Amino acid sequence: MPRLAASATPDTSHWDVMQIQDLPYPDPGVPDARSGPRFLWWLFRNQLGGQLRSLAWGLLHFGAVSALPFCVGIAVQAVVDRSGARLALAGGLLALCGVATALGDTFLHRAAVTNWITAAARVQQLLARKAARLGSALTRRVAAGEVVSVSTGDVEKIGWFVEATSRFTAAALTVVLVCAGLLVYQPALGVVVAVGLPVLAVAVLPLLPRATRRADVQREKAGRATELASDTVAGLRVLRGIGGEELFLDRYRRASQEVRHAAVRSARMWSLIAAIQVLLPGLLLIAVVWYGVQLARQGRITVGELVTAYSSVMILTYPLRHFEEIAMAYSFSRPSAKRAARVLALERATDTAGSRAAGVPSGDLYDPATGLLAPAGRLTAVVCGDPDAAGRLAERLGGHPAEEGASVLLGDVPLDELPLDSARTAVLVQDKDPVLLSGSLRELLDVPASGQVSARQALAAAQCEDVLAALAQGSLGAEDPMDARITERGRSLSGGQRQRLALARSLVTDPEVLVLDEPTSAVDSHTEARVAQGVRSLRAGRTTVVFTSSPLLLDRADRVVFLHEGAVAAAGTHRELVRTEPRYRAVVTRETDEETARRAGTGDASRADGDALHDALEELRELEELEEIEETA
């Protein structure tokens, strides 16, 4: 269940007037993510100070603009009556209205832009905090394209509506005040205006549902196109390798054309609404002029009063435009707020608000759900035939499970009862598909760390010598390889090079427990063996859990745990399990069911296979020792 905005301590931060220079927010708050409209209302309430300031400047601006017709009416009537004093008074009032209009417009624009940017910044902070809290579980629950769409375009639309609300309120109050003033000033014409203006305001309401549906279709298609583009770019290297680049580009072109057609259909509806907003005020203006001329001929109103009523209708078309804007802003922001609320409503499977004092526990890592035990200070390898199950277990070991279940214990402390920061300090999980951010290598390795492992040691343990050379060669002017630039997501590097850089980044942090999910799946066997030895040496005395099915890594582990159907089926050393556990051997050696059945009936063959695998590992180890001797020489 998403948490609500209400809390035991009253929140008075919404009365503060947030300035752009004050961003980011010290605390963006706890959003009401039950629905899109509730989320918009929560944003508005948390900006009351800025909204009231915008409303005040809006009333000054719209009021000054709407007072101009009265001043003009007084001036015209003064000319008709040949009254110099009233003409001078009208001139002074016009000058005062002009100054108030300019002042109100300037500060209204400033306040409106501030409200827009601060509202968008609040949403971005909330999304960033949610992404950090959920980690890799976020993209498993929400498509990556939707996350990108929410954090970019949707944020702007949400900020637009929150900002436009105060301007619309000022415009609506101005229209009411002008209608009331006309009723008092000239009741005959005031009635016409007071009846006609509400009709103008609600005339487009029947068209809004259709316009909103078309806008929703456009945004849905745009979200799919964004997701498709993101997936295509992420897999561009693979697509080029298999010759599928043009196929996916054609799909994106078709998706892009669908977005264009949907945008044109949406724009047609909004242009119709805009045309009605121009046509109806014109018809009202004609009716007021015709009726006013009849009254003037009858002597029931003066020329100045007719000019005042005429000018008022003309001027009121300006605040009336904000009725159209607020309708458009809401229709665009409502689905955007709904998507944002859906992301912000996501929660970890367990509450980690922290019932225990903050601190980093130590000891054995134990998962009650599977029976997995990783002894403290040892290298434990986990073999699981289901990669998805392995990924879920890795998340659970990190203290941020995607599903409800028993808490993992570190020592005797449940990770779910630790504050999230403490849990992540204690246990670091490296996903099987880690992301490299653009920047220098030094910046990549500048992460929260214990300080016990240097960047050079981590890079050496991860066997990144060729990666450093490739980065230095591709970064002209970088004398130190640590200053070499890494492109976005490390696209200029191979999959194995990206994996090793990510591994080095994890090793630098030197956490109490390090969980690695397939850290060498894209690395050749020779380099993999050296990486395994490097990790074992660097993490000596620290708890390390590696999810893998590689015999080279498994042979370096102090303890190997085999999981079958979500539970521990066997534990021991790699060579023991190869000889005694057929299901383990089937996963590690990738043998077929027929081969497994055939070997199950011939124990000698199993022993022969185990001996053969043992001999192969010994030969590889001897080869590595020879290479080390040659390098030393």
XYZ file of N, CA, C and O in Angstrom, residues 430-593:
656
model
N 25.994 -6.558 -6.847
C 26.271 -6.144 -8.222
C 25.393 -6.948 -9.156
O 25.491 -8.172 -9.214
N 24.520 -6.256 -9.883
C 23.593 -6.919 -10.789
C 24.347 -7.559 -11.944
O 25.496 -7.187 -12.251
N 23.695 -8.508 -12.597
C 24.335 -9.196 -13.717
C 24.514 -8.280 -14.918
O 25.317 -8.569 -15.808
N 23.783 -7.169 -14.967
C 23.907 -6.215 -16.076
C 24.161 -4.831 -15.496
O 23.304 -3.952 -15.544
N 25.344 -4.590 -14.915
C 25.614 -3.301 -14.272
C 25.716 -2.176 -15.288
O 26.031 -2.397 -16.462
N 25.443 -0.970 -14.846
C 25.452 0.206 -15.707
C 26.671 1.053 -15.392
O 26.979 1.304 -14.218
N 27.365 1.499 -16.431
C 28.489 2.423 -16.278
C 28.024 3.810 -16.701
O 27.530 3.991 -17.816
N 28.197 4.778 -15.834
C 27.816 6.143 -16.166
C 28.952 6.825 -16.915
O 30.129 6.495 -16.750
N 28.589 7.789 -17.760
C 29.599 8.505 -18.525
C 30.437 9.363 -17.581
O 29.976 9.816 -16.539
N 31.678 9.615 -17.972
C 32.596 10.401 -17.160
C 33.980 9.774 -17.201
O 34.262 8.861 -17.986
N 34.862 10.253 -16.353
C 36.215 9.707 -16.309
C 36.235 8.434 -15.467
O 35.330 8.173 -14.667
N 37.308 7.660 -15.653
C 37.462 6.437 -14.869
C 37.601 6.775 -13.382
O 37.111 6.046 -12.517
N 38.242 7.885 -13.107
C 38.395 8.312 -11.711
C 37.031 8.580 -11.079
O 36.762 8.223 -9.932
N 36.142 9.219 -11.846
C 34.800 9.495 -11.350
C 33.992 8.211 -11.184
O 33.186 8.088 -10.259
N 34.202 7.254 -12.080
C 33.483 5.988 -11.980
C 33.811 5.264 -10.678
O 32.938 4.659 -10.057
N 35.083 5.345 -10.279
C 35.524 4.634 -9.088
C 35.436 5.484 -7.826
O 35.827 5.030 -6.745
N 34.946 6.712 -7.958
C 34.775 7.591 -6.805
C 33.419 7.296 -6.163
O 32.434 8.012 -6.348
N 33.345 6.215 -5.420
C 32.100 5.746 -4.809
C 32.318 5.632 -3.298
O 33.461 5.584 -2.825
N 31.236 5.625 -2.508
C 31.398 5.408 -1.062
C 32.144 4.118 -0.794
O 31.770 3.057 -1.292
N 33.199 4.197 -0.022
C 34.059 3.031 0.179
C 34.650 3.052 1.583
O 34.630 4.066 2.285
N 35.200 1.908 1.970
C 35.815 1.790 3.291
C 37.190 2.442 3.329
O 37.699 2.760 4.397
N 37.819 2.619 2.162
C 39.156 3.187 2.106
C 40.260 2.158 2.219
O 41.449 2.494 2.114
N 39.888 0.894 2.418
C 40.890 -0.161 2.572
C 41.383 -0.700 1.236
O 42.433 -1.331 1.176
N 40.627 -0.483 0.173
C 40.989 -0.979 -1.158
C 41.138 0.211 -2.087
O 40.207 1.022 -2.247
N 42.303 0.346 -2.693
C 42.539 1.459 -3.615
C 41.992 1.126 -4.996
O 41.720 -0.041 -5.326
N 41.847 2.156 -5.811
C 41.352 1.954 -7.171
C 42.311 1.076 -7.970
O 41.884 0.228 -8.758
N 43.603 1.273 -7.768
C 44.590 0.474 -8.493
C 44.472 -1.004 -8.120
O 44.554 -1.888 -8.986
N 44.303 -1.293 -6.852
C 44.158 -2.682 -6.414
C 42.896 -3.322 -6.996
O 42.920 -4.478 -7.440
N 41.817 -2.563 -7.004
C 40.565 -3.099 -7.544
C 40.679 -3.353 -9.038
O 40.219 -4.388 -9.545
N 41.297 -2.426 -9.762
C 41.456 -2.611 -11.211
C 42.357 -3.799 -11.514
O 42.115 -4.557 -12.462
N 43.394 -3.971 -10.708
C 44.295 -5.108 -10.922
C 43.589 -6.423 -10.638
O 43.739 -7.402 -11.389
N 42.807 -6.460 -9.552
C 42.099 -7.699 -9.220
C 41.069 -8.053 -10.280
O 40.845 -9.236 -10.576
N 40.451 -7.038 -10.898
C 39.447 -7.277 -11.939
C 40.069 -7.448 -13.312
O 39.335 -7.571 -14.307
N 41.409 -7.466 -13.387
C 42.126 -7.683 -14.649
C 41.722 -6.644 -15.704
O 41.298 -6.973 -16.813
N 41.890 -5.372 -15.353
C 41.452 -4.278 -16.241
C 42.614 -3.618 -16.986
O 42.473 -2.483 -17.457
N 43.766 -4.295 -17.107
C 44.897 -3.676 -17.783
C 44.556 -3.311 -19.227
O 44.857 -2.196 -19.691
N 43.924 -4.238 -19.961
C 43.581 -3.941 -21.352
C 42.494 -2.875 -21.443
O 42.446 -2.110 -22.399
N 41.631 -2.797 -20.436
C 40.598 -1.766 -20.427
C 41.232 -0.397 -20.261
O 40.862 0.569 -20.943
N 42.214 -0.284 -19.365
C 42.908 0.987 -19.175
C 43.608 1.410 -20.458
O 43.575 2.594 -20.833
N 44.231 0.453 -21.124
C 44.919 0.779 -22.376
C 43.932 1.256 -23.438
O 44.191 2.224 -24.154
N 42.777 0.587 -23.524
C 41.775 0.979 -24.521
C 41.204 2.365 -24.211
O 41.008 3.185 -25.121
N 40.963 2.643 -22.947
C 40.430 3.956 -22.577
C 41.448 5.054 -22.828
O 41.110 6.142 -23.314
N 42.719 4.792 -22.489
C 43.763 5.790 -22.715
C 43.947 6.065 -24.201
O 44.159 7.209 -24.621
N 43.848 5.037 -25.019
C 43.997 5.212 -26.461
C 42.829 6.004 -27.044
O 43.001 6.776 -27.978
N 41.639 5.807 -26.487
C 40.475 6.509 -27.013
C 40.277 7.897 -26.445
O 39.401 8.636 -26.904
N 41.066 8.280 -25.427
C 40.945 9.607 -24.809
C 42.223 10.377 -25.066
O 43.229 10.210 -24.362
N 42.221 11.206 -26.091
C 43.396 11.993 -26.432
C 43.647 13.029 -25.355
O 42.735 13.705 -24.887
N 44.895 13.177 -24.983
C 45.252 14.188 -23.989
C 45.164 13.707 -22.561
O 45.472 14.465 -21.647
N 44.760 12.462 -22.345
C 44.656 11.928 -20.986
C 45.976 11.222 -20.658
O 46.211 10.089 -21.066
N 46.848 11.905 -19.922
C 48.132 11.317 -19.564
C 47.959 10.190 -18.555
O 48.642 9.176 -18.625
N 47.063 10.388 -17.602
C 46.781 9.364 -16.604
C 45.565 8.559 -17.066
O 44.524 9.135 -17.380
N 45.676 7.227 -17.133
C 44.502 6.430 -17.542
C 43.273 6.676 -16.678
O 42.145 6.485 -17.123
N 43.490 7.116 -15.435
C 42.350 7.374 -14.566
C 41.529 8.564 -15.043
O 40.370 8.732 -14.654
N 42.131 9.405 -15.895
C 41.413 10.558 -16.441
C 40.765 10.247 -17.789
O 40.160 11.128 -18.398
N 40.918 9.023 -18.270
C 40.310 8.639 -19.550
C 38.798 8.677 -19.426
O 38.229 8.380 -18.374
N 38.152 9.046 -20.529
C 36.704 9.213 -20.529
C 36.001 7.905 -20.884
O 36.452 7.148 -21.743
N 34.891 7.671 -20.193
C 34.023 6.525 -20.474
C 32.751 7.060 -21.113
O 32.117 7.981 -20.584
N 32.395 6.530 -22.264
C 31.193 6.988 -22.943
C 29.947 6.510 -22.197
O 30.039 5.713 -21.259
N 28.796 7.011 -22.609
C 27.542 6.655 -21.951
C 27.354 5.143 -21.940
O 27.441 4.480 -22.961
N 27.116 4.607 -20.743
C 26.944 3.166 -20.521
C 28.147 2.347 -21.003
O 28.052 1.148 -21.187
N 29.273 3.003 -21.243
C 30.463 2.286 -21.675
C 30.300 1.615 -23.025
O 30.843 0.525 -23.258
N 29.582 2.272 -23.938
C 29.263 1.626 -25.216
C 30.502 1.416 -26.089
O 30.471 0.592 -27.005
N 31.563 2.167 -25.840
C 32.771 1.988 -26.642
C 33.581 0.772 -26.201
O 34.560 0.419 -26.859
N 33.179 0.144 -25.106
C 33.884 -1.019 -24.583
C 33.119 -2.292 -24.898
O 31.911 -2.252 -25.156
N 33.826 -3.396 -24.856
C 33.160 -4.691 -25.054
C 32.390 -5.073 -23.795
O 32.568 -4.478 -22.720
N 31.552 -6.103 -23.924
C 30.779 -6.546 -22.774
C 31.667 -7.010 -21.633
O 31.407 -6.722 -20.457
N 32.737 -7.747 -21.954
C 33.644 -8.213 -20.919
C 34.382 -7.070 -20.239
O 34.613 -7.103 -19.020
N 34.763 -6.058 -21.012
C 35.446 -4.908 -20.415
C 34.519 -4.141 -19.483
O 34.927 -3.694 -18.410
N 33.262 -3.979 -19.874
C 32.302 -3.293 -19.006
C 32.099 -4.087 -17.713
O 32.007 -3.513 -16.627
N 32.020 -5.392 -17.843
C 31.841 -6.225 -16.649
C 33.000 -6.063 -15.672
O 32.806 -5.942 -14.458
N 34.207 -6.036 -16.196
C 35.372 -5.952 -15.315
C 35.478 -4.577 -14.654
O 35.884 -4.464 -13.498
N 35.118 -3.509 -15.394
C 35.111 -2.184 -14.773
C 34.065 -2.108 -13.666
O 34.304 -1.531 -12.598
N 32.893 -2.687 -13.913
C 31.855 -2.715 -12.883
C 32.318 -3.517 -11.677
O 32.044 -3.158 -10.518
N 33.017 -4.628 -11.921
C 33.538 -5.429 -10.822
C 34.556 -4.636 -10.017
O 34.553 -4.673 -8.776
N 35.422 -3.886 -10.704
C 36.401 -3.058 -9.995
C 35.706 -2.010 -9.135
O 36.132 -1.736 -8.004
N 34.640 -1.428 -9.645
C 33.887 -0.438 -8.866
C 33.308 -1.080 -7.599
O 33.321 -0.473 -6.526
N 32.813 -2.303 -7.720
C 32.267 -2.980 -6.545
C 33.369 -3.335 -5.553
O 33.172 -3.258 -4.337
N 34.526 -3.731 -6.058
C 35.626 -4.106 -5.170
C 36.155 -2.903 -4.401
O 36.591 -3.036 -3.251
N 36.122 -1.721 -5.018
C 36.607 -0.517 -4.350
C 35.786 -0.221 -3.107
O 36.307 0.221 -2.080
N 34.487 -0.455 -3.165
C 33.623 -0.136 -2.025
C 33.990 -0.957 -0.794
O 33.805 -0.508 0.328
N 34.492 -2.180 -0.993
C 34.917 -3.054 0.092
C 33.839 -3.203 1.163
O 34.069 -2.894 2.340
N 32.647 -3.701 0.776
C 31.581 -3.839 1.775
C 31.828 -5.046 2.678
O 32.698 -5.889 2.412
N 31.047 -5.118 3.743
C 31.136 -6.277 4.638
C 30.795 -7.556 3.886
O 31.446 -8.581 4.060
N 29.755 -7.484 3.031
C 29.346 -8.621 2.208
C 29.200 -8.135 0.781
O 28.515 -7.138 0.527
N 29.840 -8.813 -0.150
C 29.744 -8.468 -1.568
C 29.063 -9.620 -2.295
O 29.514 -10.769 -2.219
N 27.963 -9.312 -2.991
C 27.212 -10.313 -3.754
C 27.387 -9.993 -5.233
O 27.032 -8.891 -5.682
N 27.920 -10.945 -5.988
C 28.182 -10.763 -7.412
C 27.319 -11.739 -8.199
O 27.384 -12.950 -7.962
N 26.524 -11.194 -9.114
C 25.642 -12.019 -9.933
C 26.246 -12.153 -11.323
O 26.249 -11.209 -12.104
N 26.783 -13.322 -11.623
C 27.430 -13.623 -12.913
C 28.410 -12.525 -13.296
O 28.262 -11.843 -14.315
N 29.476 -12.300 -12.515
C 30.388 -11.183 -12.787
C 31.313 -11.389 -13.976
O 31.946 -10.441 -14.432
N 31.410 -12.627 -14.493
C 32.349 -12.887 -15.596
C 31.669 -13.608 -16.758
O 32.333 -14.331 -17.501
N 30.365 -13.411 -16.930
C 29.655 -14.144 -17.981
C 30.094 -13.736 -19.382
O 29.905 -14.500 -20.334
N 30.675 -12.511 -19.539
C 31.101 -12.047 -20.860
C 32.617 -12.037 -21.011
O 33.146 -11.368 -21.901
N 33.319 -12.774 -20.141
C 34.784 -12.772 -20.134
C 35.285 -14.121 -20.624
O 34.685 -15.166 -20.343
N 36.404 -14.133 -21.359
C 36.968 -15.393 -21.833
C 37.515 -16.192 -20.655
O 37.765 -15.667 -19.568
N 37.693 -17.491 -20.870
C 38.028 -18.403 -19.771
C 39.377 -18.071 -19.138
O 39.537 -18.168 -17.914
N 40.352 -17.672 -19.953
C 41.668 -17.365 -19.404
C 41.589 -16.168 -18.458
O 42.093 -16.216 -17.322
N 40.949 -15.097 -18.917
C 40.800 -13.909 -18.073
C 39.920 -14.208 -16.870
O 40.152 -13.702 -15.766
N 38.917 -15.059 -17.069
C 38.007 -15.410 -15.981
C 38.754 -16.077 -14.835
O 38.499 -15.784 -13.650
N 39.687 -16.935 -15.155
C 40.455 -17.619 -14.113
C 41.291 -16.622 -13.321
O 41.409 -16.701 -12.088
N 41.865 -15.648 -14.009
C 42.683 -14.643 -13.330
C 41.796 -13.718 -12.490
O 42.196 -13.292 -11.395
N 40.604 -13.398 -12.997
C 39.677 -12.575 -12.224
C 39.275 -13.307 -10.953
O 39.212 -12.719 -9.859
N 39.006 -14.595 -11.074
C 38.609 -15.379 -9.906
C 39.692 -15.354 -8.840
O 39.413 -15.189 -7.639
N 40.939 -15.514 -9.267
C 42.041 -15.485 -8.307
C 42.205 -14.093 -7.712
O 42.485 -13.946 -6.512
N 42.030 -13.055 -8.544
C 42.169 -11.683 -8.049
C 41.114 -11.339 -7.018
O 41.405 -10.718 -5.991
N 39.875 -11.733 -7.283
C 38.793 -11.461 -6.333
C 39.037 -12.227 -5.031
O 38.850 -11.687 -3.933
N 39.455 -13.469 -5.152
C 39.695 -14.284 -3.950
C 40.790 -13.663 -3.082
O 40.665 -13.593 -1.854
N 41.848 -13.181 -3.710
C 42.961 -12.602 -2.951
C 42.566 -11.267 -2.325
O 42.864 -11.008 -1.156
N 41.893 -10.414 -3.109
C 41.556 -9.079 -2.610
C 40.489 -9.136 -1.528
O 40.487 -8.323 -0.596
N 39.574 -10.087 -1.630
C 38.475 -10.189 -0.665
C 38.781 -11.173 0.471
O 37.868 -11.586 1.185
N 40.031 -11.517 0.652
C 40.405 -12.434 1.727
C 39.977 -11.846 3.070
O 40.265 -10.686 3.385
N 39.276 -12.641 3.859
C 38.795 -12.184 5.156
C 37.471 -11.469 5.093
O 36.926 -11.076 6.134
N 36.935 -11.273 3.904
C 35.649 -10.621 3.718
C 34.656 -11.638 3.155
O 35.033 -12.570 2.441
N 33.371 -11.444 3.441
C 32.345 -12.360 2.939
C 32.005 -12.008 1.504
O 31.659 -10.854 1.195
N 32.096 -12.985 0.619
C 31.796 -12.778 -0.796
C 30.895 -13.903 -1.274
O 31.172 -15.085 -1.014
N 29.821 -13.547 -1.966
C 28.899 -14.524 -2.541
C 28.874 -14.295 -4.046
O 28.619 -13.175 -4.501
N 29.140 -15.353 -4.813
C 29.175 -15.244 -6.273
C 28.142 -16.203 -6.861
O 28.194 -17.420 -6.599
N 27.213 -15.659 -7.635
C 26.266 -16.489 -8.386
C 26.900 -16.796 -9.737
O 27.135 -15.892 -10.551
N 27.183 -18.057 -9.979
C 27.857 -18.429 -11.214
C 27.672 -19.919 -11.463
O 27.302 -20.673 -10.561
N 27.925 -20.302 -12.699
C 27.974 -21.725 -13.036
C 29.292 -22.042 -13.741
O 29.429 -23.101 -14.347
N 30.243 -21.111 -13.642
C 31.542 -21.303 -14.287
C 32.443 -22.191 -13.423
O 32.682 -21.869 -12.247
N 32.963 -23.285 -13.952
C 33.862 -24.147 -13.163
C 35.104 -23.414 -12.682
O 35.633 -23.728 -11.617
N 35.561 -22.411 -13.431
C 36.765 -21.683 -13.040
C 36.539 -20.881 -11.767
O 37.414 -20.809 -10.907
N 35.371 -20.256 -11.659
C 35.045 -19.528 -10.429
C 34.700 -20.487 -9.294
O 35.084 -20.275 -8.148
N 33.945 -21.527 -9.628
C 33.525 -22.483 -8.603
C 34.710 -23.176 -7.954
O 34.688 -23.481 -6.753
N 35.754 -23.425 -8.723
C 36.916 -24.123 -8.184
C 37.696 -23.249 -7.222
O 38.447 -23.758 -6.390
N 37.537 -21.923 -7.305
C 38.245 -21.004 -6.400
C 37.447 -20.744 -5.119
O 37.959 -20.130 -4.187
N 36.204 -21.168 -5.080
C 35.346 -20.868 -3.931
C 35.691 -21.752 -2.743
O 36.067 -22.923 -2.896
N 35.559 -21.187 -1.530
C 35.748 -21.983 -0.317
C 34.586 -22.947 -0.113
O 34.768 -24.029 0.437
N 33.405 -22.511 -0.554
C 32.214 -23.325 -0.361
C 31.281 -23.099 -1.536
O 31.078 -21.972 -1.977
N 30.700 -24.165 -2.048
C 29.756 -24.086 -3.156
C 28.409 -24.596 -2.673
O 28.323 -25.651 -2.040
N 27.371 -23.809 -2.981
C 26.012 -24.176 -2.596
C 25.195 -24.357 -3.871
O 25.169 -23.470 -4.732
N 24.529 -25.484 -3.969
C 23.700 -25.778 -5.143
C 22.232 -25.635 -4.756
O 21.760 -26.263 -3.805
N 21.509 -24.781 -5.494
C 20.085 -24.561 -5.257
C 19.275 -25.281 -6.329
O 19.582 -25.178 -7.523
N 18.245 -25.972 -5.884
C 17.365 -26.671 -6.813
C 15.926 -26.448 -6.365
O 15.569 -26.731 -5.215
N 15.120 -25.886 -7.279
C 13.716 -25.592 -7.007
C 13.546 -24.720 -5.767
O 12.710 -24.961 -4.908
N 14.402 -23.701 -5.664
C 14.255 -22.704 -4.620
C 14.756 -23.091 -3.257
O 14.444 -22.405 -2.275
N 15.545 -24.142 -3.144
C 16.061 -24.555 -1.843
C 17.452 -25.152 -2.024
O 17.821 -25.609 -3.115
N 18.238 -25.131 -0.937
C 19.581 -25.700 -0.986
C 19.478 -27.218 -1.120
O 18.860 -27.894 -0.282
N 20.088 -27.736 -2.181
C 20.052 -29.178 -2.427
C 21.346 -29.851 -2.020
O 21.353 -31.039 -1.679
N 22.441 -29.104 -2.070
C 23.732 -29.694 -1.711
C 24.715 -28.571 -1.437
O 24.555 -27.452 -1.918
N 25.747 -28.876 -0.667
C 26.786 -27.902 -0.355
C 28.095 -28.639 -0.154
O 28.126 -29.792 0.307
N 29.190 -27.993 -0.520
C 30.506 -28.598 -0.407
C 31.473 -27.869 -1.298
O 31.241 -26.717 -1.691
N 32.563 -28.530 -1.668
C 33.478 -27.946 -2.633
C 33.019 -28.298 -4.043
O 32.187 -29.202 -4.241
N 33.560 -27.598 -5.014
C 33.164 -27.828 -6.398
C 33.461 -29.261 -6.825
O 32.614 -29.937 -7.437
N 34.619 -29.761 -6.483
C 35.009 -31.094 -6.949
C 34.178 -32.185 -6.257
O 33.859 -33.201 -6.879
N 33.827 -31.945 -5.002
C 32.965 -32.922 -4.322
C 31.588 -32.983 -4.993
O 31.052 -34.084 -5.218
N 31.045 -31.823 -5.297
C 29.699 -31.799 -5.870
C 29.685 -32.364 -7.285
O 28.710 -32.990 -7.704
N 30.752 -32.136 -8.039
C 30.824 -32.696 -9.397
C 30.766 -34.219 -9.341
O 30.129 -34.875 -10.178
N 31.403 -34.812 -8.335
C 31.446 -36.269 -8.240
C 30.168 -36.854 -7.639
O 29.778 -37.963 -7.989
N 29.526 -36.097 -6.747
C 28.442 -36.714 -5.961
C 27.045 -36.208 -6.300
O 26.064 -36.838 -5.903
N 26.918 -35.099 -7.006
C 25.597 -34.509 -7.251
C 25.341 -34.378 -8.759
O 25.849 -33.463 -9.417
N 24.559 -35.327 -9.333
C 24.323 -35.296 -10.791
C 23.626 -34.015 -11.258
O 23.937 -33.504 -12.342
N 22.697 -33.495 -10.479
C 21.992 -32.286 -10.905
C 22.941 -31.090 -10.941
O 22.856 -30.241 -11.831
N 23.844 -31.044 -9.996
C 24.849 -29.977 -9.999
C 25.752 -30.105 -11.223
O 26.037 -29.121 -11.908
N 26.192 -31.332 -11.479
C 27.072 -31.556 -12.623
C 26.368 -31.186 -13.925
O 26.984 -30.631 -14.842
N 25.056 -31.442 -14.008
C 24.316 -31.122 -15.233
C 24.280 -29.616 -15.476
O 24.405 -29.159 -16.614
N 24.157 -28.826 -14.412
C 24.119 -27.374 -14.563
C 25.495 -26.832 -14.930
O 25.634 -25.980 -15.813
N 26.519 -27.346 -14.263
C 27.868 -26.812 -14.451
C 28.451 -27.219 -15.796
O 29.081 -26.417 -16.498
N 28.242 -28.480 -16.192
C 28.828 -28.971 -17.442
C 27.899 -28.805 -18.633
O 28.274 -29.126 -19.758
N 26.649 -28.324 -18.396
C 25.656 -28.110 -19.453
C 25.320 -29.393 -20.204
O 25.035 -29.398 -21.398
N 25.349 -30.505 -19.524
C 25.029 -31.740 -20.211
C 23.509 -31.901 -20.317
O 22.754 -31.358 -19.514
N 23.043 -32.629 -21.308
C 21.624 -32.814 -21.561
C 21.023 -33.823 -20.597
O 21.731 -34.554 -19.894
N 19.674 -33.892 -20.598
C 18.982 -34.860 -19.729
C 19.349 -36.295 -20.100
O 19.468 -37.164 -19.226
